[in-house]
mmCIF file of C-alpha atoms in Angstrom:
data_model
loop_
_atom_site.group_PDB
_atom_site.id
_atom_site.type_symbol
_atom_site.label_atom_id
_atom_site.label_comp_id
_atom_site.label_asym_id
_atom_site.label_seq_id
_atom_site.Cartn_x
_atom_site.Cartn_y
_atom_site.Cartn_z
ATOM 1 C CA MET N 723 -26.371 29.868 7.814
ATOM 2 C CA SER N 724 -29.112 32.714 7.270
ATOM 3 C CA GLY N 725 -30.359 33.685 3.776
ATOM 4 C CA ASP N 726 -28.497 31.381 0.715
ATOM 5 C CA ALA N 727 -25.769 30.097 3.480
ATOM 6 C CA GLU N 728 -29.307 28.516 4.918
ATOM 7 C CA ASP N 729 -29.758 27.137 1.071
ATOM 8 C CA GLY N 730 -26.451 26.609 1.486
ATOM 9 C CA THR N 731 -26.081 24.031 4.851
ATOM 10 C CA LYS N 732 -29.341 22.149 3.016
ATOM 11 C CA PRO N 733 -28.049 19.821 0.624
ATOM 12 C CA HIS N 734 -25.268 19.446 3.807
ATOM 13 C CA ILE N 735 -28.057 17.576 5.897
ATOM 14 C CA ILE N 736 -29.166 15.303 2.953
ATOM 15 C CA SER N 737 -26.052 14.525 3.113
ATOM 16 C CA ILE N 738 -25.153 12.919 6.030
ATOM 17 C CA LEU N 739 -28.720 11.516 6.883
ATOM 18 C CA SER N 740 -28.517 10.163 3.596
ATOM 19 C CA GLY N 741 -25.519 8.295 5.006
ATOM 20 C CA HIS N 742 -26.748 6.842 8.304
ATOM 21 C CA GLU N 743 -28.365 4.088 9.228
ATOM 22 C CA GLY N 744 -32.599 4.778 8.565
ATOM 23 C CA CYS N 745 -31.246 8.405 6.719
ATOM 24 C CA GLU N 746 -32.731 9.396 10.280
ATOM 25 C CA MET N 747 -30.378 10.671 13.160
ATOM 26 C CA ASN N 748 -30.999 12.235 16.750
ATOM 27 C CA ILE N 749 -31.235 16.213 15.703
ATOM 28 C CA LYS N 750 -28.145 17.546 18.415
ATOM 29 C CA ALA N 751 -25.793 14.475 16.699
ATOM 30 C CA LEU N 752 -26.754 15.627 13.714
ATOM 31 C CA ARG N 753 -25.930 19.448 14.544
ATOM 32 C CA LYS N 754 -22.342 17.971 15.710
ATOM 33 C CA VAL N 755 -21.452 16.441 12.885
ATOM 34 C CA LEU N 756 -22.678 19.000 10.965
ATOM 35 C CA PHE N 757 -20.684 21.900 12.026
ATOM 36 C CA LEU N 758 -17.524 19.252 12.163
ATOM 37 C CA LYS N 759 -18.217 19.448 8.544
ATOM 38 C CA LEU N 760 -18.132 22.930 8.445
ATOM 39 C CA GLN N 761 -15.984 23.700 10.334
ATOM 40 C CA THR N 762 -18.571 25.743 12.446
ATOM 41 C CA GLU N 763 -18.931 27.128 15.466
ATOM 42 C CA ASP N 764 -20.758 26.412 17.975
ATOM 43 C CA ASP N 765 -22.448 29.206 19.561
ATOM 44 C CA LYS N 766 -26.376 30.414 19.655
ATOM 45 C CA SER N 767 -26.884 31.992 17.094
ATOM 46 C CA ASN N 768 -25.863 28.770 13.914
ATOM 47 C CA LYS N 769 -27.251 26.865 16.643
ATOM 48 C CA LYS N 770 -30.676 29.496 16.221
ATOM 49 C CA ASP N 771 -29.194 28.728 12.177
ATOM 50 C CA PHE N 772 -29.692 25.242 12.738
ATOM 51 C CA LYS N 773 -32.769 25.415 13.643
ATOM 52 C CA LYS N 774 -34.033 27.762 11.082
ATOM 53 C CA THR N 775 -32.442 25.277 8.047
ATOM 54 C CA VAL N 776 -34.371 21.985 9.700
ATOM 55 C CA GLN N 777 -37.816 23.912 9.816
ATOM 56 C CA SER N 778 -37.068 25.702 6.800
ATOM 57 C CA MET N 779 -37.095 21.845 5.692
ATOM 58 C CA GLU N 780 -39.551 20.526 7.676
ATOM 59 C CA THR N 781 -41.464 22.923 6.228
ATOM 60 C CA ASP N 782 -41.202 21.921 2.655
ATOM 61 C CA GLY N 783 -41.352 17.769 3.445
ATOM 62 C CA SER N 784 -37.501 17.192 3.017
ATOM 63 C CA LEU N 785 -37.581 15.518 6.284
ATOM 64 C CA SER N 786 -39.291 14.966 9.648
ATOM 65 C CA LEU N 787 -38.912 15.749 13.282
ATOM 66 C CA THR N 788 -40.461 13.404 16.207
ATOM 67 C CA GLU N 789 -41.498 15.089 19.182
ATOM 68 C CA ASP N 790 -38.850 13.090 20.751
ATOM 69 C CA GLY N 791 -35.780 14.839 18.812
ATOM 70 C CA LEU N 792 -35.521 11.762 15.811
ATOM 71 C CA VAL N 793 -34.819 14.062 11.989
ATOM 72 C CA LYS N 794 -35.955 11.534 9.093
ATOM 73 C CA LEU N 795 -35.243 12.150 5.963
ATOM 74 C CA SER N 796 -38.183 12.234 3.252
ATOM 75 C CA LYS N 797 -38.968 9.286 0.179
ATOM 76 C CA SER N 798 -38.191 12.043 -1.996
ATOM 77 C CA SER N 799 -34.853 13.341 -0.557
ATOM 78 C CA SER N 800 -33.238 10.396 0.165
ATOM 79 C CA LYS N 801 -33.678 9.219 -3.612
ATOM 80 C CA LYS N 802 -32.640 12.083 -5.030
ATOM 81 C CA SER N 803 -29.289 11.756 -2.051
ATOM 82 C CA LYS N 804 -28.630 8.706 -3.549
ATOM 83 C CA LYS N 805 -29.384 9.243 -6.930
ATOM 84 C CA ASP N 806 -26.494 11.894 -6.565
ATOM 85 C CA LYS N 807 -24.372 10.042 -4.846
ATOM 86 C CA LYS N 808 -24.136 7.511 -6.951
ATOM 87 C CA LYS N 809 -24.162 9.532 -10.640
ATOM 88 C CA LYS N 810 -20.731 11.403 -8.726
ATOM 89 C CA LYS N 811 -19.685 7.700 -7.364
ATOM 90 C CA LYS N 812 -19.530 7.003 -10.852
ATOM 91 C CA GLY N 813 -17.827 10.804 -12.345
ATOM 92 C CA LYS N 814 -14.897 9.494 -9.740
ATOM 93 C CA LYS N 815 -14.416 6.494 -11.540
ATOM 94 C CA ARG N 816 -14.648 7.236 -14.802
ATOM 95 C CA GLU N 817 -12.122 9.954 -13.590
ATOM 96 C CA ARG N 818 -9.711 7.629 -12.061
ATOM 97 C CA GLU N 819 -10.217 4.890 -15.458
ATOM 98 C CA GLU N 820 -9.169 8.208 -17.583
ATOM 99 C CA ALA N 821 -5.917 9.267 -15.070
ATOM 100 C CA ALA N 822 -4.807 5.638 -14.986
ATOM 101 C CA ALA N 823 -5.382 5.692 -19.239
ATOM 102 C CA LYS N 824 -3.368 8.339 -19.137
ATOM 103 C CA GLU N 825 -0.733 6.887 -16.721
ATOM 104 C CA LYS N 826 -0.426 3.853 -18.528
ATOM 105 C CA LYS N 827 -0.105 5.362 -22.338
ATOM 106 C CA LYS N 828 3.179 7.822 -20.631
ATOM 107 C CA ARG N 829 4.587 4.690 -19.603
ATOM 108 C CA LYS N 830 4.956 2.982 -22.769
ATOM 109 C CA ASP N 831 5.775 6.386 -24.967
ATOM 110 C CA ASP N 832 9.175 6.120 -22.008
ATOM 111 C CA GLY N 833 9.358 2.259 -22.648
ATOM 112 C CA ASP N 834 8.043 0.785 -18.877
ATOM 113 C CA ASP N 835 5.487 -1.064 -19.590
ATOM 114 C CA ASP N 836 4.892 -2.360 -15.660
ATOM 115 C CA GLY N 837 5.514 1.259 -14.263
ATOM 116 C CA ASP N 838 8.239 -0.217 -12.202
ATOM 117 C CA GLY N 839 11.627 2.639 -13.508
ATOM 118 C CA ASP N 840 13.166 -0.278 -15.115
ATOM 119 C CA GLY N 841 11.845 0.133 -18.878
ATOM 120 C CA ASP N 842 12.229 -3.767 -18.921
ATOM 121 C CA GLY N 843 8.380 -3.544 -19.155
ATOM 122 C CA ASP N 844 8.135 -7.335 -16.891
ATOM 123 C CA GLU N 845 5.226 -8.213 -14.625
ATOM 124 C CA HIS N 846 6.001 -7.747 -10.708
ATOM 125 C CA GLU N 847 3.907 -7.461 -6.990
ATOM 126 C CA THR N 848 4.553 -5.003 -4.576
ATOM 127 C CA GLU N 849 3.217 -4.816 -1.758
ATOM 128 C CA PRO N 850 0.337 -2.325 -0.154
ATOM 129 C CA ASN N 851 0.660 1.102 -0.184
ATOM 130 C CA ALA N 852 4.320 0.222 -1.891
ATOM 131 C CA THR N 853 3.381 3.442 -4.588
ATOM 132 C CA ASN N 854 3.157 6.970 -4.488
ATOM 133 C CA THR N 855 5.062 7.072 -0.967
ATOM 134 C CA THR N 856 7.304 10.416 -1.462
ATOM 135 C CA THR N 857 6.764 12.039 1.172
ATOM 136 C CA THR N 858 4.541 15.504 1.432
ATOM 137 C CA ASP N 859 5.497 19.273 2.710
ATOM 138 C CA ASP N 860 3.583 20.082 5.365
ATOM 139 C CA SER N 861 2.685 23.661 4.254
ATOM 140 C CA GLU N 862 0.813 21.101 1.579
ATOM 141 C CA LYS N 863 -0.482 18.308 4.051
ATOM 142 C CA ASN N 864 -3.955 20.106 4.760
ATOM 143 C CA LYS N 865 -3.870 21.964 1.756
ATOM 144 C CA PRO N 866 -8.065 22.692 -0.121
ATOM 145 C CA CYS N 867 -8.145 19.955 -2.357
ATOM 146 C CA LYS N 868 -11.166 18.590 -4.690
ATOM 147 C CA ASP N 869 -13.870 16.855 -2.753
ATOM 148 C CA ASN N 870 -12.569 18.396 0.803
ATOM 149 C CA PRO N 871 -12.270 21.743 1.160
ATOM 150 C CA THR N 872 -10.760 22.364 4.366
ATOM 151 C CA GLY N 873 -8.305 20.114 3.815
ATOM 152 C CA THR N 874 -9.584 17.526 6.265
ATOM 153 C CA THR N 875 -6.450 14.605 6.777
ATOM 154 C CA ARG N 876 -8.759 12.749 10.057
ATOM 155 C CA LEU N 877 -11.065 10.639 9.566
ATOM 156 C CA PHE N 878 -13.546 8.749 11.697
ATOM 157 C CA LEU N 879 -14.362 5.159 10.963
ATOM 158 C CA GLY N 880 -17.369 3.544 11.672
ATOM 159 C CA ASN N 881 -19.004 -1.010 10.730
ATOM 160 C CA LEU N 882 -15.747 -2.056 11.154
ATOM 161 C CA PRO N 883 -15.305 -6.104 11.024
ATOM 162 C CA PHE N 884 -13.587 -7.412 14.256
ATOM 163 C CA THR N 885 -11.140 -8.907 12.554
ATOM 164 C CA VAL N 886 -9.843 -5.555 10.068
ATOM 165 C CA ASP N 887 -5.660 -4.795 11.153
ATOM 166 C CA ASP N 888 -4.262 -2.365 10.225
ATOM 167 C CA THR N 889 -2.502 -4.485 7.134
ATOM 168 C CA THR N 890 -5.603 -4.891 6.099
ATOM 169 C CA LEU N 891 -7.200 -1.102 6.045
ATOM 170 C CA SER N 892 -3.791 0.433 4.373
ATOM 171 C CA THR N 893 -4.508 -2.332 1.513
ATOM 172 C CA HIS N 894 -8.070 -1.241 1.482
ATOM 173 C CA VAL N 895 -8.104 2.582 1.343
ATOM 174 C CA SER N 896 -4.662 2.055 -1.567
ATOM 175 C CA PRO N 897 -3.185 4.611 -3.252
ATOM 176 C CA ALA N 898 -3.909 6.019 -0.694
ATOM 177 C CA ILE N 899 -1.446 6.499 2.265
ATOM 178 C CA ILE N 900 -2.653 5.610 6.011
ATOM 179 C CA THR N 901 -0.412 7.107 8.291
ATOM 180 C CA HIS N 902 -1.546 6.762 12.326
ATOM 181 C CA ILE N 903 -4.252 4.130 13.282
ATOM 182 C CA LYS N 904 -6.430 5.453 16.476
ATOM 183 C CA TRP N 905 -8.393 2.245 16.589
ATOM 184 C CA ILE N 906 -11.862 3.149 19.372
ATOM 185 C CA THR N 907 -11.848 0.184 21.694
ATOM 186 C CA ASP N 908 -13.559 0.108 25.803
ATOM 187 C CA LYS N 909 -10.966 1.801 28.320
ATOM 188 C CA GLU N 910 -11.035 -1.249 30.823
ATOM 189 C CA SER N 911 -12.235 -3.984 29.226
ATOM 190 C CA GLY N 912 -9.866 -3.062 25.590
ATOM 191 C CA ARG N 913 -13.252 -4.257 23.657
ATOM 192 C CA PHE N 914 -12.496 -2.913 20.238
ATOM 193 C CA TYR N 915 -16.619 -0.381 18.887
ATOM 194 C CA GLY N 916 -15.883 -1.766 15.381
ATOM 195 C CA SER N 917 -14.862 2.352 14.330
ATOM 196 C CA ALA N 918 -11.387 4.466 14.944
ATOM 197 C CA PHE N 919 -9.644 6.994 13.307
ATOM 198 C CA ILE N 920 -6.926 7.340 10.816
ATOM 199 C CA GLU N 921 -4.298 10.475 10.016
ATOM 200 C CA MET N 922 -4.051 10.399 6.061
ATOM 201 C CA ARG N 923 -0.563 11.422 4.168
ATOM 202 C CA ASN N 924 -1.794 14.577 3.192
ATOM 203 C CA SER N 925 -5.366 15.999 1.454
ATOM 204 C CA ILE N 926 -5.664 14.624 -1.476
ATOM 205 C CA ASP N 927 -5.244 11.128 0.371
ATOM 206 C CA ALA N 928 -7.936 11.743 2.977
ATOM 207 C CA ALA N 929 -10.363 12.978 0.171
ATOM 208 C CA HIS N 930 -9.416 9.381 -2.157
ATOM 209 C CA ALA N 931 -10.041 7.374 0.879
ATOM 210 C CA VAL N 932 -14.276 9.328 2.160
ATOM 211 C CA GLY N 933 -14.792 8.639 -1.302
ATOM 212 C CA ILE N 934 -14.476 5.030 -0.680
ATOM 213 C CA SER N 935 -16.737 5.352 2.249
ATOM 214 C CA GLY N 936 -19.631 2.160 2.263
ATOM 215 C CA SER N 937 -17.653 0.073 0.084
ATOM 216 C CA GLU N 938 -16.909 -3.634 1.615
ATOM 217 C CA LEU N 939 -13.971 -3.816 3.482
ATOM 218 C CA LEU N 940 -14.460 -8.337 4.975
ATOM 219 C CA GLY N 941 -17.918 -8.018 3.645
ATOM 220 C CA ARG N 942 -19.060 -5.023 5.573
ATOM 221 C CA PRO N 943 -19.716 -1.602 4.287
ATOM 222 C CA ILE N 944 -17.597 0.310 6.150
ATOM 223 C CA LYS N 945 -18.066 4.357 6.736
ATOM 224 C CA LEU N 946 -15.637 7.451 6.818
ATOM 225 C CA ASN N 947 -16.284 10.285 7.599
ATOM 226 C CA TYR N 948 -13.964 14.551 8.004
ATOM 227 C CA ALA N 949 -13.628 13.435 11.513
ATOM 228 C CA PRO N 950 -11.334 17.812 12.329
ATOM 229 C CA ALA N 951 -9.746 17.249 15.597
ATOM 230 C CA ARG N 952 -11.381 19.599 18.350
ATOM 231 C CA GLU N 953 -8.643 22.276 19.814
ATOM 232 C CA GLY N 954 -7.247 20.106 23.006
ATOM 233 C CA ASP N 955 -6.895 16.766 21.210
ATOM 234 C CA GLN N 956 -3.340 15.502 20.438
ATOM 235 C CA TRP N 957 -3.440 14.167 17.075
ATOM 236 C CA PRO N 958 -2.105 13.014 15.339
ATOM 237 C CA PRO N 959 -1.177 9.931 18.074
ATOM 238 C CA ALA N 960 2.254 9.579 19.087
ATOM 239 C CA SER N 961 2.150 5.886 17.592
ATOM 240 C CA LYS N 962 1.449 5.256 14.527
ATOM 241 C CA VAL N 963 -0.512 2.590 15.827
ATOM 242 C CA ILE N 964 -3.255 2.809 18.966
ATOM 243 C CA THR N 965 -5.464 0.719 20.864
ATOM 244 C CA GLY N 966 -6.548 -0.513 23.515
ATOM 245 C CA GLY N 967 -6.878 -3.755 23.206
ATOM 246 C CA PRO N 968 -4.224 -5.998 23.497
ATOM 247 C CA THR N 969 -3.737 -7.574 20.543
ATOM 248 C CA GLY N 970 -0.933 -4.863 18.543
ATOM 249 C CA GLY N 971 -1.942 -3.529 14.905
ATOM 250 C CA GLN N 972 -5.100 -5.360 15.392
ATOM 251 C CA ALA N 973 -8.401 -4.204 15.733
ATOM 252 C CA GLY N 974 -10.966 -7.406 16.749
ATOM 253 C CA THR N 975 -10.525 -10.161 18.494
ATOM 254 C CA GLY N 976 -9.797 -12.119 15.609
ATOM 255 C CA LYS N 977 -12.114 -15.256 14.444
ATOM 256 C CA GLY N 978 -14.045 -17.334 16.966
ATOM 257 C CA VAL N 979 -15.823 -17.146 19.943
ATOM 258 C CA LYS N 980 -14.453 -14.409 22.612
ATOM 259 C CA THR N 981 -14.369 -16.759 25.882
ATOM 260 C CA MET N 982 -16.407 -14.676 27.891
ATOM 261 C CA SER N 983 -14.093 -12.904 31.434
ATOM 262 C CA ALA N 984 -15.246 -13.993 35.384
ATOM 263 C CA LYS N 985 -19.219 -13.702 36.415
ATOM 264 C CA PRO N 986 -19.690 -10.759 38.621
ATOM 265 C CA GLU N 987 -21.991 -12.252 41.787
ATOM 266 C CA ASN N 988 -25.098 -11.553 40.758
ATOM 267 C CA CYS N 989 -24.092 -10.156 37.800
ATOM 268 C CA THR N 990 -27.898 -9.029 36.045
ATOM 269 C CA LYS N 991 -25.974 -6.646 33.018
ATOM 270 C CA LEU N 992 -24.247 -7.888 29.629
ATOM 271 C CA PHE N 993 -21.626 -6.311 27.206
ATOM 272 C CA ILE N 994 -23.016 -6.715 23.517
ATOM 273 C CA GLY N 995 -21.126 -6.586 20.409
ATOM 274 C CA ASN N 996 -20.338 -6.916 17.118
ATOM 275 C CA LEU N 997 -24.425 -6.118 16.604
ATOM 276 C CA SER N 998 -25.990 -4.665 12.911
ATOM 277 C CA TYR N 999 -26.404 -1.326 12.005
ATOM 278 C CA ASP N 1000 -29.797 -2.301 11.536
ATOM 279 C CA ILE N 1001 -30.483 -4.006 15.227
ATOM 280 C CA THR N 1002 -33.311 -1.915 17.027
ATOM 281 C CA ASP N 1003 -35.101 -2.279 20.987
ATOM 282 C CA ASP N 1004 -37.316 -4.271 20.005
ATOM 283 C CA GLY N 1005 -34.719 -7.417 17.576
ATOM 284 C CA ILE N 1006 -32.573 -7.610 20.810
ATOM 285 C CA THR N 1007 -35.593 -7.809 22.803
ATOM 286 C CA LYS N 1008 -36.557 -10.534 20.536
ATOM 287 C CA PHE N 1009 -33.454 -12.189 20.344
ATOM 288 C CA PHE N 1010 -33.126 -12.800 24.456
ATOM 289 C CA ALA N 1011 -36.072 -14.039 24.825
ATOM 290 C CA ASN N 1012 -34.926 -16.935 22.422
ATOM 291 C CA VAL N 1013 -34.125 -18.716 25.616
ATOM 292 C CA ASP N 1014 -36.862 -16.790 28.546
ATOM 293 C CA ALA N 1015 -34.321 -13.948 29.461
ATOM 294 C CA GLU N 1016 -36.692 -10.663 28.925
ATOM 295 C CA ILE N 1017 -34.817 -7.060 29.048
ATOM 296 C CA LYS N 1018 -35.455 -4.738 32.080
ATOM 297 C CA ALA N 1019 -33.078 -1.849 29.724
ATOM 298 C CA VAL N 1020 -30.996 -2.033 26.471
ATOM 299 C CA ARG N 1021 -28.519 1.070 26.454
ATOM 300 C CA TRP N 1022 -26.514 2.060 22.783
ATOM 301 C CA LEU N 1023 -23.484 3.693 22.777
ATOM 302 C CA SER N 1024 -22.623 6.000 19.835
ATOM 303 C CA HIS N 1025 -19.700 8.178 19.112
ATOM 304 C CA LEU N 1026 -19.877 11.886 20.824
ATOM 305 C CA ASP N 1027 -18.432 13.539 17.657
ATOM 306 C CA THR N 1028 -20.653 11.555 15.028
ATOM 307 C CA GLY N 1029 -23.141 10.556 16.645
ATOM 308 C CA ASP N 1030 -22.498 7.204 14.705
ATOM 309 C CA PHE N 1031 -23.743 3.966 16.721
ATOM 310 C CA LYS N 1032 -20.685 2.087 17.685
ATOM 311 C CA GLY N 1033 -22.647 -1.879 17.269
ATOM 312 C CA VAL N 1034 -22.461 -2.058 20.750
ATOM 313 C CA GLY N 1035 -24.298 -1.925 23.893
ATOM 314 C CA PHE N 1036 -25.846 -3.377 27.523
ATOM 315 C CA VAL N 1037 -29.042 -5.001 27.912
ATOM 316 C CA GLU N 1038 -30.286 -5.114 31.767
ATOM 317 C CA PHE N 1039 -32.076 -7.783 33.490
ATOM 318 C CA TRP N 1040 -34.708 -8.422 35.919
ATOM 319 C CA ASN N 1041 -32.415 -11.252 37.703
ATOM 320 C CA THR N 1042 -29.179 -13.163 37.309
ATOM 321 C CA GLU N 1043 -31.136 -16.352 35.642
ATOM 322 C CA ALA N 1044 -31.996 -14.189 32.836
ATOM 323 C CA CYS N 1045 -28.762 -13.117 32.604
ATOM 324 C CA GLU N 1046 -27.165 -16.139 32.521
ATOM 325 C CA LYS N 1047 -29.675 -17.674 29.938
ATOM 326 C CA GLY N 1048 -29.219 -14.796 27.461
ATOM 327 C CA ALA N 1049 -24.702 -15.384 28.956
ATOM 328 C CA GLN N 1050 -25.466 -18.670 26.350
ATOM 329 C CA LEU N 1051 -25.728 -17.116 23.048
ATOM 330 C CA ASN N 1052 -21.854 -15.448 22.819
ATOM 331 C CA GLY N 1053 -21.330 -16.088 19.879
ATOM 332 C CA LYS N 1054 -25.073 -16.964 17.616
ATOM 333 C CA ASN N 1055 -26.231 -15.169 14.799
ATOM 334 C CA LEU N 1056 -28.452 -11.357 14.730
ATOM 335 C CA MET N 1057 -28.664 -10.703 12.230
ATOM 336 C CA GLY N 1058 -26.385 -12.123 10.048
ATOM 337 C CA ARG N 1059 -23.729 -11.455 12.713
ATOM 338 C CA PRO N 1060 -22.376 -13.445 15.662
ATOM 339 C CA ILE N 1061 -23.103 -11.334 18.515
ATOM 340 C CA ARG N 1062 -19.852 -10.372 21.087
ATOM 341 C CA ILE N 1063 -21.902 -10.446 24.801
ATOM 342 C CA ASP N 1064 -19.672 -10.788 27.631
ATOM 343 C CA TRP N 1065 -20.093 -10.542 31.810
ATOM 344 C CA THR N 1066 -19.955 -6.904 33.570
ATOM 345 C CA ASP N 1067 -21.298 -4.936 36.421
#
């Protein structure tokens, strides 16, 4: 990443940071996401080049780096990135509209106005993802294409609503087709973290899905990033839908407030979920202060591959009495979302 390559890396760093909450990110997490995106080896040489690029961007004012390793995009770079993304999004929308117009004209010329192939022109309803279901040759599956130069078909999804299921998600990314879903859940409790990995039918479908990153699904703007499988990972999984919870195709726990599990003896810790991606230590501290529950420590959980916040964490209180007070807030509104709370060891 030296010389011209270094200059080519800067737009990727700006893009990654601008897509992250607050346009800031831990420098190690940023490096990991960048290397995944560029398919770069995580070795000493590339780490050194990455460091030089960040220092260069800090010098020219593109970003700032704090002593605790937090990289933050400057306001000017953030505005430019958002402007470029908006322009790109408009371009993609125009392309889709033009393609749809051409397809409609072709159907009309063929005497098949409704596109069902029978030439009768009658309207009818189709099931989600019923269109474009032809199989893809394995040799073409990971072929590089526009907006997906690496041909990656594995994607990471974040900020998913807790009521999402495989049907809802598949419909949202349609006409692109999802072949496998792996909901990310807690290994012990099966709690859904609000994120997932998906395998797309081919590289073109993957590019389409990443292109709608930021769109709202059940009221939440979801994140989609390319996430190539690491060496040794079993991907795609044997089953089409995998979840650590008991809900089958549904990732979350459904509507309403979930009943808390049995409280461990002398419990001083709580699991907290369905959190806003803008939550802070100060925000969660003030929330529990409403019931006079003083927090001793907070631990947020982030995804290992991307560094993205999972929307969940753990809070520890000074004593079990404060913990019990905090548990009373289960289902209460915090920054526009009903918080999920449960006991934990």
